[in-house]
PDB file of C-alpha atoms in Angstrom:
ATOM      1  CA  MET X   1      14.669 -11.895  -7.089  1.00 61.00           C
ATOM      2  CA  ASN X   2      13.518 -12.167  -3.485  1.00 76.00           C
ATOM      3  CA  ALA X   3      11.652  -9.396  -1.674  1.00 75.00           C
ATOM      4  CA  THR X   4      14.623  -8.350   0.466  1.00 79.00           C
ATOM      5  CA  VAL X   5      16.741  -7.733  -2.638  1.00 85.00           C
ATOM      6  CA  ALA X   6      13.858  -5.907  -4.330  1.00 82.00           C
ATOM      7  CA  VAL X   7      13.364  -3.527  -1.385  1.00 82.00           C
ATOM      8  CA  GLY X   8      17.117  -3.002  -1.272  1.00 82.00           C
ATOM      9  CA  ARG X   9      17.129  -1.923  -4.925  1.00 93.00           C
ATOM     10  CA  LEU X  10      14.495   0.777  -4.489  1.00 93.00           C
ATOM     11  CA  SER X  11      17.175   3.403  -3.837  1.00 93.00           C
ATOM     12  CA  GLU X  12      18.933   2.486  -7.098  1.00 94.00           C
ATOM     13  CA  ILE X  13      15.644   2.752  -8.970  1.00 95.00           C
ATOM     14  CA  LEU X  14      14.957   6.223  -7.546  1.00 96.00           C
ATOM     15  CA  ASP X  15      18.481   7.336  -8.456  1.00 95.00           C
ATOM     16  CA  SER X  16      17.970   6.120 -12.022  1.00 96.00           C
ATOM     17  CA  LEU X  17      14.613   7.890 -12.304  1.00 96.00           C
ATOM     18  CA  ALA X  18      16.043  11.140 -10.890  1.00 97.00           C
ATOM     19  CA  ALA X  19      18.880  10.987 -13.440  1.00 97.00           C
ATOM     20  CA  GLN X  20      16.200  10.870 -16.158  1.00 95.00           C
ATOM     21  CA  GLY X  21      14.483  13.999 -14.805  1.00 96.00           C
ATOM     22  CA  PHE X  22      11.770  12.336 -12.758  1.00 97.00           C
ATOM     23  CA  ASP X  23      10.625  13.954  -9.488  1.00 97.00           C
ATOM     24  CA  THR X  24      11.462  11.443  -6.770  1.00 97.00           C
ATOM     25  CA  ARG X  25      10.658  11.560  -3.079  1.00 96.00           C
ATOM     26  CA  PRO X  26      13.035  10.415  -0.350  1.00 95.00           C
ATOM     27  CA  LEU X  27      12.970   6.657   0.129  1.00 95.00           C
ATOM     28  CA  VAL X  28      11.769   5.520   3.553  1.00 94.00           C
ATOM     29  CA  VAL X  29      12.512   1.965   4.678  1.00 93.00           C
ATOM     30  CA  ASP X  30      12.040   1.450   8.410  1.00 94.00           C
ATOM     31  CA  SER X  31      13.427  -1.545  10.250  1.00 94.00           C
ATOM     32  CA  PRO X  32      11.216  -4.613  10.558  1.00 95.00           C
ATOM     33  CA  ALA X  33       8.643  -4.686  13.324  1.00 97.00           C
ATOM     34  CA  SER X  34       8.798  -7.145  16.167  1.00 98.00           C
ATOM     35  CA  PRO X  35       6.062  -9.791  16.408  1.00 98.00           C
ATOM     36  CA  GLY X  36       4.877  -7.973  19.539  1.00 98.00           C
ATOM     37  CA  GLU X  37       4.481  -4.712  17.624  1.00 98.00           C
ATOM     38  CA  VAL X  38       2.379  -6.488  15.012  1.00 98.00           C
ATOM     39  CA  ASP X  39       0.332  -8.142  17.771  1.00 98.00           C
ATOM     40  CA  ALA X  40      -0.355  -4.711  19.302  1.00 98.00           C
ATOM     41  CA  VAL X  41      -1.625  -3.312  15.991  1.00 97.00           C
ATOM     42  CA  GLU X  42      -3.751  -6.413  15.437  1.00 96.00           C
ATOM     43  CA  GLY X  43      -5.250  -5.758  18.871  1.00 96.00           C
ATOM     44  CA  GLN X  44      -6.124  -2.212  17.820  1.00 95.00           C
ATOM     45  CA  LEU X  45      -7.647  -3.498  14.581  1.00 94.00           C
ATOM     46  CA  GLY X  46      -9.575  -6.307  16.241  1.00 93.00           C
ATOM     47  CA  CYS X  47      -8.360  -8.868  13.695  1.00 91.00           C
ATOM     48  CA  THR X  48      -5.285 -10.776  12.612  1.00 93.00           C
ATOM     49  CA  LEU X  49      -3.308  -9.628   9.593  1.00 95.00           C
ATOM     50  CA  PRO X  50      -2.769 -11.998   6.674  1.00 93.00           C
ATOM     51  CA  THR X  51       0.279 -14.213   7.238  1.00 95.00           C
ATOM     52  CA  SER X  52       2.077 -12.803   4.195  1.00 93.00           C
ATOM     53  CA  LEU X  53       1.628  -9.215   5.413  1.00 93.00           C
ATOM     54  CA  ARG X  54       2.818 -10.137   8.917  1.00 96.00           C
ATOM     55  CA  HIS X  55       5.880 -11.806   7.367  1.00 94.00           C
ATOM     56  CA  CYS X  56       6.612  -8.693   5.285  1.00 92.00           C
ATOM     57  CA  LEU X  57       6.289  -6.384   8.295  1.00 95.00           C
ATOM     58  CA  THR X  58       8.505  -8.531  10.540  1.00 96.00           C
ATOM     59  CA  THR X  59      11.204  -9.501   8.034  1.00 93.00           C
ATOM     60  CA  LEU X  60      11.415  -6.712   5.406  1.00 92.00           C
ATOM     61  CA  ALA X  61      10.272  -3.392   6.830  1.00 93.00           C
ATOM     62  CA  SER X  62       7.590  -1.992   9.093  1.00 95.00           C
ATOM     63  CA  ARG X  63       7.204   0.945   6.686  1.00 94.00           C
ATOM     64  CA  VAL X  64       8.184   1.657   3.087  1.00 93.00           C
ATOM     65  CA  GLU X  65       7.564   4.820   1.086  1.00 93.00           C
ATOM     66  CA  PHE X  66       8.748   4.819  -2.542  1.00 95.00           C
ATOM     67  CA  THR X  67       7.289   7.512  -4.819  1.00 95.00           C
ATOM     68  CA  TRP X  68       8.094   9.086  -8.179  1.00 96.00           C
ATOM     69  CA  PHE X  69       6.441  11.417 -10.701  1.00 97.00           C
ATOM     70  CA  ALA X  70       7.259  11.511 -14.402  1.00 96.00           C
ATOM     71  CA  PRO X  71       8.112  14.857 -16.001  1.00 96.00           C
ATOM     72  CA  ALA X  72       5.111  16.445 -17.747  1.00 93.00           C
ATOM     73  CA  GLU X  73       6.691  15.952 -21.163  1.00 93.00           C
ATOM     74  CA  HIS X  74       7.498  12.272 -20.563  1.00 92.00           C
ATOM     75  CA  THR X  75       5.331   9.664 -22.233  1.00 90.00           C
ATOM     76  CA  PHE X  76       5.451   5.936 -21.757  1.00 91.00           C
ATOM     77  CA  PRO X  77       4.723   3.601 -24.667  1.00 92.00           C
ATOM     78  CA  GLY X  78       1.311   1.917 -24.842  1.00 92.00           C
ATOM     79  CA  PRO X  79      -0.323   0.371 -22.955  1.00 94.00           C
ATOM     80  CA  PHE X  80       1.406   2.420 -20.218  1.00 93.00           C
ATOM     81  CA  HIS X  81       0.858   5.827 -21.830  1.00 91.00           C
ATOM     82  CA  GLU X  82      -1.479   7.058 -19.065  1.00 92.00           C
ATOM     83  CA  ILE X  83       0.997   6.461 -16.232  1.00 93.00           C
ATOM     84  CA  PHE X  84       2.401   9.635 -14.681  1.00 94.00           C
ATOM     85  CA  SER X  85       3.553   8.433 -11.243  1.00 95.00           C
ATOM     86  CA  GLY X  86       4.284   5.379  -9.171  1.00 94.00           C
ATOM     87  CA  ASN X  87       4.417   4.472  -5.528  1.00 92.00           C
ATOM     88  CA  LEU X  88       4.883   1.575  -3.179  1.00 90.00           C
ATOM     89  CA  CYS X  89       3.860   2.271   0.404  1.00 91.00           C
ATOM     90  CA  TRP X  90       2.963   0.424   3.570  1.00 92.00           C
ATOM     91  CA  SER X  91       3.126   1.235   7.263  1.00 94.00           C
ATOM     92  CA  LEU X  92       2.379  -0.906  10.291  1.00 96.00           C
ATOM     93  CA  ASN X  93       1.843   2.131  12.525  1.00 95.00           C
ATOM     94  CA  GLY X  94      -0.424   3.731   9.929  1.00 93.00           C
ATOM     95  CA  LEU X  95      -2.748   0.721   9.670  1.00 94.00           C
ATOM     96  CA  PRO X  96      -5.133   1.632  12.545  1.00 94.00           C
ATOM     97  CA  ASP X  97      -5.974   5.082  11.112  1.00 93.00           C
ATOM     98  CA  LEU X  98      -6.135   3.724   7.570  1.00 92.00           C
ATOM     99  CA  MET X  99      -8.430   0.880   8.570  1.00 92.00           C
ATOM    100  CA  THR X 100     -10.735   3.248  10.465  1.00 93.00           C
ATOM    101  CA  ALA X 101     -11.062   5.379   7.327  1.00 92.00           C
ATOM    102  CA  VAL X 102     -11.525   2.384   5.015  1.00 91.00           C
ATOM    103  CA  ARG X 103     -14.098   0.713   7.259  1.00 92.00           C
ATOM    104  CA  GLY X 104     -16.080   3.972   7.364  1.00 93.00           C
ATOM    105  CA  TRP X 105     -15.923   4.250   3.583  1.00 93.00           C
ATOM    106  CA  VAL X 106     -17.019   0.623   3.119  1.00 94.00           C
ATOM    107  CA  ASP X 107     -19.898   1.078   5.562  1.00 94.00           C
ATOM    108  CA  ASP X 108     -21.062   4.182   3.654  1.00 95.00           C
ATOM    109  CA  VAL X 109     -20.627   2.895   0.101  1.00 95.00           C
ATOM    110  CA  PHE X 110     -21.138  -0.881   0.462  1.00 96.00           C
ATOM    111  CA  PRO X 111     -23.249  -1.175   3.638  1.00 95.00           C
ATOM    112  CA  ASP X 112     -24.782  -4.641   3.156  1.00 96.00           C
ATOM    113  CA  PRO X 113     -22.278  -7.495   3.670  1.00 93.00           C
ATOM    114  CA  SER X 114     -25.009  -9.990   2.756  1.00 95.00           C
ATOM    115  CA  ASP X 115     -25.343  -8.438  -0.722  1.00 96.00           C
ATOM    116  CA  SER X 116     -23.121 -10.231  -3.241  1.00 95.00           C
ATOM    117  CA  TYR X 117     -21.779  -6.953  -4.699  1.00 95.00           C
ATOM    118  CA  ASP X 118     -21.115  -5.302  -1.318  1.00 94.00           C
ATOM    119  CA  ARG X 119     -19.694  -8.434   0.318  1.00 93.00           C
ATOM    120  CA  VAL X 120     -16.338  -8.319  -1.464  1.00 93.00           C
ATOM    121  CA  TRP X 121     -15.490  -5.014   0.267  1.00 92.00           C
ATOM    122  CA  HIS X 122     -15.982  -6.330   3.798  1.00 90.00           C
ATOM    123  CA  HIS X 123     -13.383  -8.102   5.981  1.00 87.00           C
ATOM    124  CA  LYS X 124     -10.377  -6.815   4.045  1.00 87.00           C
ATOM    125  CA  VAL X 125      -7.212  -5.067   5.176  1.00 86.00           C
ATOM    126  CA  ALA X 126      -6.078  -1.923   3.397  1.00 85.00           C
ATOM    127  CA  VAL X 127      -2.329  -1.536   3.227  1.00 81.00           C
ATOM    128  CA  TYR X 128      -2.163   1.787   1.414  1.00 72.00           C
ATOM    129  CA  GLY X 129      -4.399   4.830   1.489  1.00 58.00           C
ATOM    130  CA  GLY X 130      -3.494   7.183  -1.298  1.00 55.00           C
ATOM    131  CA  ARG X 131      -4.817  10.689  -1.669  1.00 46.00           C
ATOM    132  CA  GLN X 132      -7.306   9.684  -4.341  1.00 38.00           C
ATOM    133  CA  ARG X 133      -8.352   6.255  -3.116  1.00 40.00           C
ATOM    134  CA  ARG X 134      -8.048   3.564  -0.528  1.00 38.00           C
ATOM    135  CA  LEU X 135      -7.395   0.065  -1.730  1.00 40.00           C
ATOM    136  CA  PRO X 136      -8.663  -2.853   0.323  1.00 43.00           C
ATOM    137  CA  GLY X 137      -6.300  -5.782   0.066  1.00 46.00           C
ATOM    138  CA  ALA X 138      -6.144  -9.277   1.451  1.00 45.00           C
ATOM    139  CA  GLY X 139      -8.805 -10.882   3.633  1.00 46.00           C
ATOM    140  CA  LEU X 140      -8.714 -10.399   7.382  1.00 46.00           C
ATOM    141  CA  GLY X 141      -8.551 -13.180   9.920  1.00 44.00           C
ATOM    142  CA  ARG X 142     -11.239 -13.298  12.553  1.00 36.00           C
TER     143      ARG X 142
END
């Protein structure tokens, strides 16, 4: 299944989950960004985005929000028994604020890019900043 078909099926997945009693949030799929819009965000970030992320933003969607929560009484079989929610989110326009927050966090928690443990957290792009955590992703171009 290609990515375009997968994104297109997100609405069906939410409908199926809602029919099973899951709490689902409205699906958001914004139109793809233009290359110029991506260039402008890269200018704000001071780096180039990974090619695969740029392709996603310019061909699939500039923003996706897909979120669900399982009912309290629902249990998944092992090894998934601890799962209680799921989400898939990205936003081109949200990247500058997210990256500012992530870079601040990295500088506070992993301040030494020459240290082998800290180094892996530097020069990454975060594509999603959840309420509990921020997840650095692919490497940034320079």
